[in-house]
Amino acid sequence: MPMSTLVNYSGDDDFYPGGSFYTNPMDSGLLVSIGSCMDVYCPPRKRSRITAPYIFRENNLELEKRPSIDVLPDECLFEILRRLPGGQERSSCARVSKRWLMLLSSIRRTEICPRKSSQSLNESSKLDKELTIPVPDDIEMISAEDRELGSDGYLTRCLEGKKATDISLAAIAVGTSSRGGLGKLSIRESSSSRGVTNLGLSKIAHGCPSLRVLSLWNVSAVGDEGLFEIGNGCHMLEKLDLCQCPLISDKGLIAIAKNCPNLTALTIESCANIGNESLQAIGSLCPKLQSISIKDCPLVGDQGVAGLLSSATSILSKVKLQSLNITDFSLAVVGHYGKAITSLTLSGLQNVSEKGFWVMGNAMGLQTLISLTITSCRGITDVSLEAMGKGCPNLKQMCLRKCCFVSDNGLIAFAKAAGSLEGLQLEECNRVTQLGVIGSLSNCGSKLKSLSLVKCMGIKDIAVGTPMLSPCHSLRSLSIRNCPGFGSASLAMVGKLCPQLHHVDLSGLDGMTDAGLLPLLESCEAGLAKVNLSGCLNLTDEVVLAMARLHGETLELLNLDGCRKITDASLVAIADNCLLLNDLDLSKCAITDSGIAALSCGEKLNLQILSVSGCSKVSNKSMPSLCKLGKTLLGLNLQHCNKISSSSVELLMESLWRCDILF
């Protein structure tokens, strides 16, 4: 062999054709003699990892193959793995290779052999020593930090995005088996290329028979076969949530209905292949079903809804029907058979007319209905709304969103009919005016506690008299948000009608003035506890001074975010009078360092949350005052305070280590 070949040898391959230089290669040193005049130095190097099961003989370099368990076919290896004595051993073996992991995860709990005797275990141990088992590094089992114990005591696992794979599900199935099995599993946004498939769900079905909650969101590669496996293996399933699962059809859901009699809650959203047949099966085969939510499923029609609700054993208490191709017939079924329904949500039902809602109310079957939410339904008119009020005698919470055909007459008639109503919420009901709001408050009876108006553009501020209007002494909470037409005159009338208010939210009423709010403050006899005036740009210190004087002993929360005319004078009044105040938002107000100093001098003030975000006149001079306030503070917002330096905030953080500071 040429000398250059020997000198340039890298050490990765055998180079000497005649065998070893030494009789015993194990005794060779670092110097390899090549001739009488030259030695070549061979440095020590890490021995290459040999994954093949070979050993060296002492007298030569001949390799002798040892028996390997990997040469066994899957059927034989399956029989060996199912005889492992315990969960710890199965978890350890699952780390060997992906092949072992997938085989272990395919073993059902009923297929695991009972523990062997000590003699059999010793024989098995001897066999393990004779077999060489390669252990790759790319198998990751479920670690302690990956497992969560839910509030109800169930072991919970959530896989999202790239982490949602069949291998991950197999590892979960094996890793949780020794801890009683998985209780809740959520899979979200699994990619179609290498994400979760039917195979992954089959591993969960085999290894987690105690699974109670399963959520599949945007899982495009799971179809009916996956639900077949879940149905056959997870008979204790109680809640199923399917969202954007295009391959799941009626067949898969029917398998769940046939095999999971304990199902109590079902949610189906944007599943294009699920229709009436599976819902009928759910209605007849799942007697414990209490909650059903169906949204944007084009194949679901009247027959499916009727099959769910008309079952003799139906105990459905919570029903949501959103963006479905159902007609008046479905609402008639709801009104007739929904005797156990306590919460009902109807949204985007474009094919349901006034007749459908009228029949639902007059069927008199919704006697136990407590909460009703109706959104974007053209069938809700003054006539049908009154019928709903009469047909639901125990209705306590009513929410109407984007119901464009409801006017003042319908709202007042509903308020008169719904004698148990405690909360009324109107959002974007633009035919309702000031007269409808005032009339509802005057005719609602003695139980209404909360009124909320959001973006009702039909309300205009008109100064009218209020003769013969009955006050609403029961109202405790008033929320009027982003209704630009609701002004001082409207608020003054509401204040006269509702003298027992505790909570007031007027956020976004940029037209509100001191003259409109002061009568409300003066008429509140019980004392205000929570007041939100964020975005009321025209309010001044006069309002805060009156509030501190009249309600200082009860006020707990005050939000003045964006009230740019509020100055230090308000802080002086707050410090002197508001002893119970624990949450104060002064963001973007015209306060200065002097106001913060005055606030810190309040001897009995017990602030826990303070925000001065965007207060451009607050500077580093306020640090001592903030430090003094920090004795009780748990949260402090200093964002966008440009005159406060980061170094000052760092010192403040060191001093107020209990307080969460945003900067």
XYZ file of C-alpha atoms in Angstrom:
663
model
C 0.000 0.000 0.000
C 1.421 3.468 -0.844
C 2.872 5.504 2.015
C 0.663 8.486 1.165
C -2.423 6.395 1.735
C -1.280 5.501 5.226
C -0.252 9.015 6.173
C -3.527 10.550 4.932
C -5.719 7.886 6.468
C -8.621 9.482 8.391
C -9.424 6.550 10.642
C -12.976 5.985 9.390
C -12.376 2.798 7.358
C -10.261 -0.344 7.567
C -7.131 0.226 5.521
C -4.911 -2.792 6.098
C -5.894 -5.590 3.772
C -4.098 -8.307 5.649
C -5.894 -8.010 8.964
C -4.635 -6.674 12.285
C -1.051 -5.544 12.945
C -1.249 -7.293 16.315
C -2.164 -10.801 17.344
C -4.618 -9.326 19.814
C -6.093 -6.042 18.539
C -7.330 -5.189 22.015
C -3.714 -4.855 23.174
C -2.602 -2.486 20.416
C -1.363 0.870 21.579
C -1.486 4.286 20.088
C 1.641 3.764 17.960
C 1.254 1.570 14.926
C 4.582 0.328 13.559
C 4.802 0.555 9.780
C 8.418 -0.236 9.330
C 11.788 -0.112 11.027
C 12.133 3.614 10.581
C 8.612 5.090 10.894
C 5.785 5.086 13.393
C 2.413 6.765 12.716
C 0.453 8.243 15.619
C -3.214 7.233 15.768
C -5.030 9.521 18.279
C -7.775 8.117 20.489
C -11.248 8.775 19.174
C -14.799 8.103 20.250
C -15.894 4.646 19.274
C -18.574 4.740 16.608
C -22.014 3.766 17.774
C -22.832 0.291 16.470
C -26.535 -0.170 16.138
C -26.236 -3.593 14.590
C -26.018 -6.455 17.090
C -22.400 -7.561 16.565
C -19.523 -8.506 18.898
C -15.719 -8.827 18.450
C -13.738 -12.011 18.945
C -10.489 -11.648 20.864
C -8.283 -13.346 18.292
C -9.504 -11.524 15.176
C -11.778 -8.819 13.886
C -14.414 -11.199 12.627
C -17.887 -10.118 13.585
C -20.391 -12.512 15.024
C -24.080 -11.621 14.803
C -26.104 -11.853 18.018
C -29.842 -12.462 18.123
C -31.915 -9.237 17.738
C -35.513 -8.723 18.701
C -35.955 -6.354 15.762
C -35.880 -9.233 13.308
C -39.223 -10.431 14.685
C -42.346 -9.580 12.700
C -44.920 -7.220 14.193
C -47.199 -10.077 15.203
C -44.545 -11.687 17.401
C -43.339 -8.392 18.847
C -46.956 -7.479 19.659
C -47.295 -10.687 21.692
C -44.103 -9.877 23.601
C -45.026 -6.272 24.334
C -48.484 -7.073 25.593
C -46.901 -9.292 28.242
C -44.903 -6.456 29.811
C -45.590 -6.447 33.559
C -46.500 -2.786 34.153
C -47.015 0.733 32.860
C -43.467 1.828 33.638
C -42.033 -1.021 31.575
C -44.337 -0.206 28.662
C -43.319 3.453 28.769
C -39.648 2.490 28.768
C -40.085 0.156 25.801
C -42.000 2.828 23.909
C -38.798 4.893 23.831
C -36.928 2.248 21.873
C -38.244 3.114 18.417
C -41.238 4.492 16.633
C -42.105 0.942 15.624
C -42.259 -0.171 19.257
C -44.201 2.953 20.198
C -46.847 2.375 17.538
C -47.155 -1.312 18.461
C -47.508 -0.544 22.163
C -50.119 2.124 21.496
C -52.172 -0.346 19.458
C -52.558 -2.693 22.429
C -55.949 -2.355 24.041
C -56.143 -2.509 27.809
C -58.160 -5.717 27.582
C -55.350 -7.291 25.534
C -52.662 -6.735 28.179
C -51.741 -10.034 29.832
C -51.885 -10.290 33.623
C -48.650 -10.019 35.575
C -46.311 -13.013 35.406
C -44.906 -14.962 38.302
C -41.462 -14.064 39.621
C -39.943 -17.105 37.893
C -41.361 -16.070 34.536
C -40.120 -12.514 35.060
C -36.594 -13.818 35.742
C -36.663 -15.859 32.566
C -37.889 -12.855 30.640
C -35.081 -10.770 32.139
C -32.492 -13.323 30.982
C -33.926 -13.197 27.489
C -33.731 -9.386 27.477
C -30.017 -9.546 28.336
C -29.363 -11.801 25.351
C -31.166 -9.488 22.951
C -29.587 -6.257 21.755
C -32.113 -3.405 21.691
C -31.147 -0.222 19.813
C -32.411 2.922 21.537
C -32.741 5.960 19.246
C -32.862 9.473 20.607
C -35.861 10.803 18.677
C -38.643 9.166 20.702
C -40.030 11.574 23.269
C -42.546 10.306 25.772
C -44.945 12.397 27.787
C -43.057 14.350 30.408
C -44.423 15.730 33.640
C -44.568 19.283 32.315
C -46.616 18.154 29.299
C -49.360 16.720 31.479
C -52.004 18.793 33.161
C -54.536 17.782 35.747
C -57.826 19.510 35.071
C -59.948 21.149 37.740
C -62.267 18.142 37.632
C -59.390 15.724 38.241
C -59.065 14.454 34.669
C -55.684 14.173 32.996
C -55.739 16.753 30.182
C -53.689 17.125 27.017
C -53.877 19.777 24.281
C -52.033 19.461 20.960
C -51.797 22.409 18.571
C -50.172 22.978 15.201
C -46.990 21.034 14.550
C -47.242 19.182 17.859
C -50.462 17.526 16.735
C -49.233 14.290 15.108
C -50.045 10.596 15.250
C -46.731 9.950 17.022
C -47.689 12.428 19.751
C -51.042 10.727 20.252
C -49.366 7.314 20.420
C -46.965 8.624 23.068
C -49.886 10.072 25.043
C -51.759 6.786 24.890
C -48.797 4.824 26.252
C -47.519 7.459 28.675
C -50.845 8.080 30.405
C -51.959 4.472 30.710
C -50.154 3.973 34.015
C -51.824 7.094 35.465
C -55.398 6.018 34.892
C -55.541 7.115 31.279
C -56.320 10.381 29.570
C -59.520 12.210 30.532
C -59.541 15.211 28.170
C -57.955 15.588 24.745
C -57.994 18.676 22.545
C -56.469 18.763 19.053
C -56.347 22.083 17.207
C -55.159 23.161 13.766
C -53.527 19.892 12.793
C -51.782 20.121 9.414
C -52.983 17.818 6.663
C -49.481 16.698 5.600
C -48.115 15.131 8.787
C -50.800 15.909 11.326
C -53.320 13.792 13.169
C -55.096 11.114 11.148
C -57.450 8.237 11.888
C -54.424 6.217 12.984
C -53.645 8.661 15.782
C -57.204 8.586 17.083
C -57.120 4.786 17.022
C -54.109 4.883 19.365
C -56.069 7.050 21.796
C -59.065 4.731 21.525
C -56.896 1.694 22.330
C -54.886 3.232 25.164
C -57.328 5.697 26.754
C -60.671 3.937 27.381
C -61.411 6.440 30.168
C -61.469 9.419 27.766
C -64.373 11.680 28.649
C -63.840 14.845 26.598
C -62.639 15.045 22.978
C -62.259 18.251 20.943
C -61.223 18.276 17.288
C -60.777 21.755 15.806
C -59.678 22.216 12.220
C -58.467 18.630 11.894
C -58.756 17.972 8.180
C -57.316 14.436 8.008
C -59.563 12.730 10.560
C -62.663 11.044 9.194
C -65.313 8.533 10.116
C -62.787 5.769 10.803
C -61.283 7.817 13.619
C -64.681 8.277 15.257
C -65.400 4.562 14.758
C -62.315 3.814 16.858
C -63.258 6.363 19.527
C -66.755 4.944 19.715
C -65.513 1.370 20.035
C -62.792 2.155 22.583
C -63.999 5.134 24.647
C -67.443 4.190 25.950
C -67.157 6.718 28.795
C -67.082 9.712 26.420
C -69.233 12.555 27.763
C -68.381 15.596 25.629
C -67.566 15.776 21.918
C -66.583 18.971 20.093
C -66.163 18.876 16.294
C -65.189 22.046 14.432
C -64.087 22.225 10.799
C -63.712 18.473 10.311
C -64.616 18.045 6.620
C -64.071 14.261 6.459
C -66.405 13.406 9.330
C -69.916 12.513 8.204
C -73.086 11.056 9.666
C -71.483 7.593 9.784
C -68.825 8.633 12.277
C -71.261 10.483 14.524
C -73.701 7.559 14.442
C -70.890 5.320 15.715
C -70.482 7.682 18.672
C -74.234 7.606 19.313
C -74.332 3.801 19.309
C -71.345 3.272 21.588
C -71.241 6.289 23.939
C -74.492 6.334 25.925
C -73.002 8.720 28.518
C -72.707 11.587 26.028
C -73.953 14.770 27.712
C -72.659 17.563 25.443
C -72.214 17.766 21.672
C -70.857 20.695 19.666
C -70.750 20.648 15.866
C -69.469 23.621 13.877
C -68.642 23.993 10.178
C -68.796 20.255 9.466
C -70.119 20.124 5.926
C -70.891 16.373 5.851
C -72.830 16.033 9.096
C -76.582 16.108 8.632
C -79.964 14.966 9.880
C -79.358 11.215 10.138
C -76.664 11.454 12.797
C -78.614 13.994 14.858
C -81.613 11.698 14.868
C -79.370 8.884 16.111
C -77.966 11.125 18.846
C -81.495 12.034 19.931
C -82.647 8.426 20.199
C -79.467 6.731 21.498
C -77.997 9.309 23.910
C -80.572 9.709 26.706
C -78.195 11.729 28.901
C -77.588 14.498 26.349
C -78.020 17.870 28.061
C -76.270 20.346 25.749
C -76.289 20.622 21.955
C -74.692 23.329 19.798
C -74.910 23.234 15.986
C -73.460 26.000 13.831
C -72.942 26.432 10.116
C -73.695 22.848 9.050
C -75.478 23.094 5.671
C -76.872 19.525 5.729
C -78.657 19.991 9.060
C -82.340 20.737 8.606
C -85.698 20.442 10.308
C -85.586 16.638 10.507
C -82.324 16.665 12.446
C -83.509 19.280 14.945
C -86.819 17.474 15.367
C -85.007 14.173 15.960
C -82.902 15.721 18.679
C -85.733 17.399 20.561
C -88.726 15.118 20.074
C -87.209 12.117 21.846
C -89.321 10.943 24.751
C -86.260 10.790 26.995
C -84.903 14.202 26.005
C -83.476 16.170 28.916
C -81.811 18.828 26.765
C -81.312 21.936 28.877
C -78.963 23.978 26.667
C -79.608 24.425 22.927
C -77.712 26.552 20.387
C -78.845 26.692 16.747
C -76.747 29.042 14.629
C -76.586 29.688 10.870
C -78.639 26.631 9.901
C -81.043 25.949 7.031
C -84.007 25.340 9.302
C -87.512 26.764 9.001
C -90.492 27.636 11.162
C -91.070 23.912 11.734
C -87.907 23.570 13.845
C -88.891 26.439 16.122
C -92.344 24.930 16.518
C -90.660 21.708 17.656
C -88.486 23.683 20.093
C -91.533 25.421 21.519
C -93.495 22.188 21.893
C -90.836 19.700 23.055
C -88.306 21.948 24.801
C -89.771 21.383 28.221
C -86.351 20.942 29.851
C -84.573 23.782 28.036
C -83.196 26.475 30.350
C -80.835 28.221 27.901
C -81.657 28.833 24.221
C -79.539 30.606 21.596
C -80.852 31.261 18.082
C -78.612 33.048 15.596
C -78.573 33.692 11.867
C -81.751 31.694 11.096
C -82.599 33.426 7.850
C -85.352 30.983 6.822
C -87.361 31.389 10.029
C -90.190 33.893 9.768
C -92.278 35.779 12.280
C -94.647 32.802 12.336
C -91.929 30.454 13.609
C -91.076 32.619 16.626
C -94.748 33.303 17.307
C -95.563 29.576 17.314
C -92.542 28.839 19.522
C -93.842 31.288 22.102
C -97.477 30.253 21.956
C -96.688 26.513 22.131
C -96.202 27.100 25.860
C -93.533 24.393 26.095
C -90.695 26.656 27.217
C -91.887 26.903 30.790
C -88.419 26.363 32.270
C -86.547 28.700 29.891
C -84.333 31.084 31.869
C -81.960 32.577 29.285
C -82.799 33.485 25.662
C -80.388 34.994 23.117
C -81.542 35.895 19.600
C -79.125 37.325 17.023
C -79.685 38.383 13.403
C -83.055 36.689 13.016
C -85.470 38.503 10.713
C -88.392 36.627 12.218
C -88.160 38.524 15.487
C -90.720 41.315 15.237
C -92.891 43.174 17.711
C -95.600 40.485 17.435
C -93.310 37.473 17.861
C -91.336 39.153 20.655
C -94.512 39.718 22.670
C -95.474 36.067 22.120
C -92.092 34.999 23.456
C -92.625 37.105 26.569
C -95.995 35.497 27.217
C -94.861 31.936 26.482
C -91.781 31.976 28.730
C -93.054 32.829 32.202
C -89.737 32.079 33.940
C -87.478 33.944 31.510
C -84.857 35.920 33.450
C -82.218 36.911 30.877
C -83.054 38.259 27.403
C -80.509 39.351 24.802
C -81.467 40.749 21.381
C -78.679 41.437 18.880
C -79.120 42.925 15.419
C -82.887 42.400 15.459
C -83.756 45.126 12.995
C -87.566 44.710 13.114
C -87.999 45.183 16.863
C -89.336 48.625 17.727
C -90.486 50.491 20.825
C -93.944 48.883 20.817
C -92.585 45.340 20.769
C -90.027 46.064 23.468
C -92.590 47.611 25.812
C -95.064 44.776 25.187
C -92.348 42.212 25.930
C -91.377 44.008 29.147
C -94.991 43.876 30.301
C -95.408 40.185 29.448
C -92.095 38.867 30.840
C -92.866 39.199 34.515
C -89.754 37.328 35.712
C -87.253 39.278 33.599
C -84.100 40.255 35.506
C -81.711 41.223 32.717
C -82.350 42.869 29.327
C -79.612 43.428 26.749
C -80.091 45.181 23.397
C -77.283 45.389 20.827
C -77.641 47.134 17.481
C -81.431 47.179 17.639
C -81.698 50.419 15.732
C -85.495 50.816 15.709
C -85.570 51.160 19.480
C -85.663 54.793 20.573
C -85.584 56.721 23.794
C -89.313 56.120 24.307
C -88.821 52.352 24.085
C -86.082 52.372 26.714
C -88.022 54.578 29.132
C -91.247 52.650 28.528
C -89.536 49.294 29.161
C -88.095 50.503 32.458
C -91.482 51.771 33.544
C -93.353 48.565 32.595
C -90.861 45.815 33.383
C -92.269 44.894 36.743
C -90.417 44.565 40.013
C -87.634 42.115 39.109
C -85.509 43.806 36.430
C -82.003 44.249 37.810
C -79.873 44.948 34.740
C -80.305 46.941 31.518
C -77.647 47.053 28.803
C -77.752 49.060 25.559
C -74.916 48.703 23.043
C -74.677 50.538 19.706
C -78.400 51.275 19.481
C -78.233 54.072 16.941
C -81.948 54.787 16.944
C -81.838 56.421 20.363
C -81.954 60.212 20.106
C -81.693 62.632 22.996
C -85.090 64.310 23.191
C -86.211 66.271 26.234
C -89.765 65.076 26.940
C -91.845 64.960 30.062
C -92.263 61.765 32.056
C -95.832 61.904 33.388
C -97.388 58.806 34.955
C -94.237 56.662 34.625
C -93.680 54.098 37.336
C -90.135 54.014 38.742
C -88.015 50.879 38.449
C -86.773 50.403 41.986
C -85.302 46.974 41.234
C -82.721 48.109 38.637
C -79.181 47.836 40.023
C -77.013 47.902 36.904
C -77.240 50.301 33.951
C -74.905 49.947 30.965
C -75.180 52.287 27.978
C -72.174 51.849 25.709
C -71.392 53.451 22.375
C -74.874 54.866 21.876
C -73.994 58.323 20.536
C -77.587 59.579 20.648
C -78.023 58.828 24.336
C -77.370 62.195 25.921
C -78.017 64.276 28.977
C -81.814 64.402 28.704
C -82.145 60.623 28.338
C -79.802 59.953 31.236
C -81.644 62.399 33.484
C -84.918 60.547 32.860
C -83.284 57.167 33.538
C -81.883 58.573 36.783
C -85.337 59.571 37.966
C -86.803 56.177 37.101
C -83.980 54.108 38.661
C -82.999 55.482 42.090
C -81.378 52.249 43.369
C -78.502 51.920 40.899
C -75.212 50.389 42.113
C -73.330 49.953 38.826
C -73.230 52.475 35.979
C -71.353 52.008 32.696
C -71.545 54.934 30.265
C -68.410 54.177 28.273
C -68.187 55.701 24.806
C -70.845 58.401 25.342
C -68.686 61.229 24.072
C -71.670 63.606 24.032
C -72.353 63.221 27.743
C -71.925 66.402 29.826
C -71.886 67.268 33.509
C -75.471 68.521 33.259
C -76.678 65.070 32.167
C -74.741 62.982 34.665
C -75.192 65.104 37.789
C -78.974 64.416 38.091
C -78.266 60.693 37.886
C -75.632 60.936 40.623
C -77.996 62.913 42.824
C -80.916 60.533 42.330
C -79.026 57.334 43.221
C -80.121 56.719 46.770
C -78.383 53.407 47.497
C -74.864 54.592 46.673
C -72.858 53.772 43.558
C -70.206 51.041 43.802
C -68.862 50.780 40.228
C -68.770 53.610 37.685
C -67.267 53.425 34.200
C -67.047 56.750 32.367
C -64.304 55.842 29.901
C -64.487 57.828 26.678
C -66.787 60.524 28.092
C -64.633 63.329 26.765
C -66.679 66.288 27.982
C -66.953 65.431 31.670
C -65.091 67.699 34.090
C -63.948 67.705 37.707
C -67.431 68.785 38.776
C -68.750 65.258 38.166
C -65.946 63.595 40.127
C -66.316 66.050 43.011
C -70.044 65.309 43.211
C -69.436 61.577 42.974
C -66.846 61.656 45.738
C -69.152 63.687 47.931
C -72.331 61.675 47.313
C -70.940 58.154 46.840
C -67.485 58.211 48.387
C -68.491 55.803 51.123
C -69.624 53.099 48.643
C -67.497 53.668 45.523
C -65.178 50.717 44.772
C -64.299 51.158 41.081
C -63.949 54.319 39.001
C -62.858 54.354 35.352
C -62.050 57.784 33.893
C -60.021 56.547 30.927
C -59.943 59.240 28.243
C -61.705 61.923 30.301
C -59.213 64.548 29.243
C -60.777 67.357 31.295
C -60.229 65.607 34.628
C -57.445 67.320 36.608
C -55.702 67.126 39.977
C -58.755 68.536 41.735
C -60.551 65.237 41.205
C -57.689 63.317 42.813
C -57.811 65.511 45.894
C -61.534 64.755 46.285
C -60.978 61.034 45.744
C -58.206 60.913 48.343
C -60.374 62.658 50.919
C -63.676 60.847 50.395
C -63.376 57.484 48.613
C -62.328 55.173 51.405
C -63.399 51.903 49.716
C -61.998 52.680 46.276
C -59.663 49.884 45.142
C -59.616 50.269 41.330
C -58.907 53.660 39.717
C -58.209 54.287 36.023
C -56.892 57.754 35.161
C -55.505 56.912 31.729
C -55.131 59.895 29.387
C -56.438 62.359 31.994
C -54.940 65.824 32.543
C -53.456 64.972 35.928
C -49.934 65.976 37.055
C -47.373 64.997 39.672
C -49.246 67.156 42.175
C -52.370 65.074 41.742
C -50.458 61.821 42.318
C -48.942 63.357 45.438
C -52.395 64.366 46.705
C -53.685 60.862 46.022
C -50.852 59.347 48.048
C -51.782 61.520 51.003
C -55.139 59.828 51.414
C -54.665 58.275 54.824
C -57.447 55.706 54.503
C -57.203 55.122 50.765
C -56.695 51.449 49.930
C -55.997 51.367 46.186
C -55.090 47.998 44.659
C -55.231 48.843 40.939
C -54.059 52.182 39.522
C -53.604 53.210 35.894
C -52.047 56.488 34.750
C -51.308 55.251 31.232
C -50.914 58.042 28.707
C -50.790 60.800 31.332
C -48.195 62.994 29.676
C -47.779 65.331 32.650
C -46.813 62.613 35.126
C -43.005 62.440 35.487
C -40.227 60.986 37.609
C -41.251 63.350 40.396
C -44.185 61.042 41.110
C -41.953 58.099 42.026
C -41.979 58.788 45.807
C -45.777 59.159 45.750
C -46.212 55.985 43.734
C -43.902 54.180 46.125
C -46.094 55.334 48.993
C -49.246 54.178 47.202
C -47.486 50.903 46.460
C -47.968 49.685 49.997
C -51.396 48.434 48.919
C -51.060 48.315 45.120
C -51.185 44.992 43.287
C -51.245 46.457 39.762
C -49.805 49.699 38.333
C -49.995 50.833 34.695
C -47.358 53.384 33.646
C -47.468 52.734 29.909
C -47.005 55.687 27.537
C -45.923 58.021 30.339
C -43.143 59.639 28.337
C -41.753 61.728 31.188
C -41.064 58.672 33.329
C -37.682 57.075 32.677
C -37.042 53.365 32.557
C -34.413 53.654 35.275
C -36.971 55.167 37.625
C -39.370 52.359 36.874
C -36.651 49.786 37.588
C -36.063 51.314 41.012
C -39.804 51.353 41.615
C -40.030 47.670 40.689
C -37.367 46.839 43.249
C -39.298 48.670 45.914
C -42.769 47.410 44.929
C -41.907 43.771 44.358
C -45.475 42.680 45.162
C -46.949 44.939 42.499
C -47.339 44.027 38.818
C -46.055 47.093 36.944
C -46.679 47.732 33.239
C -44.367 50.185 31.500
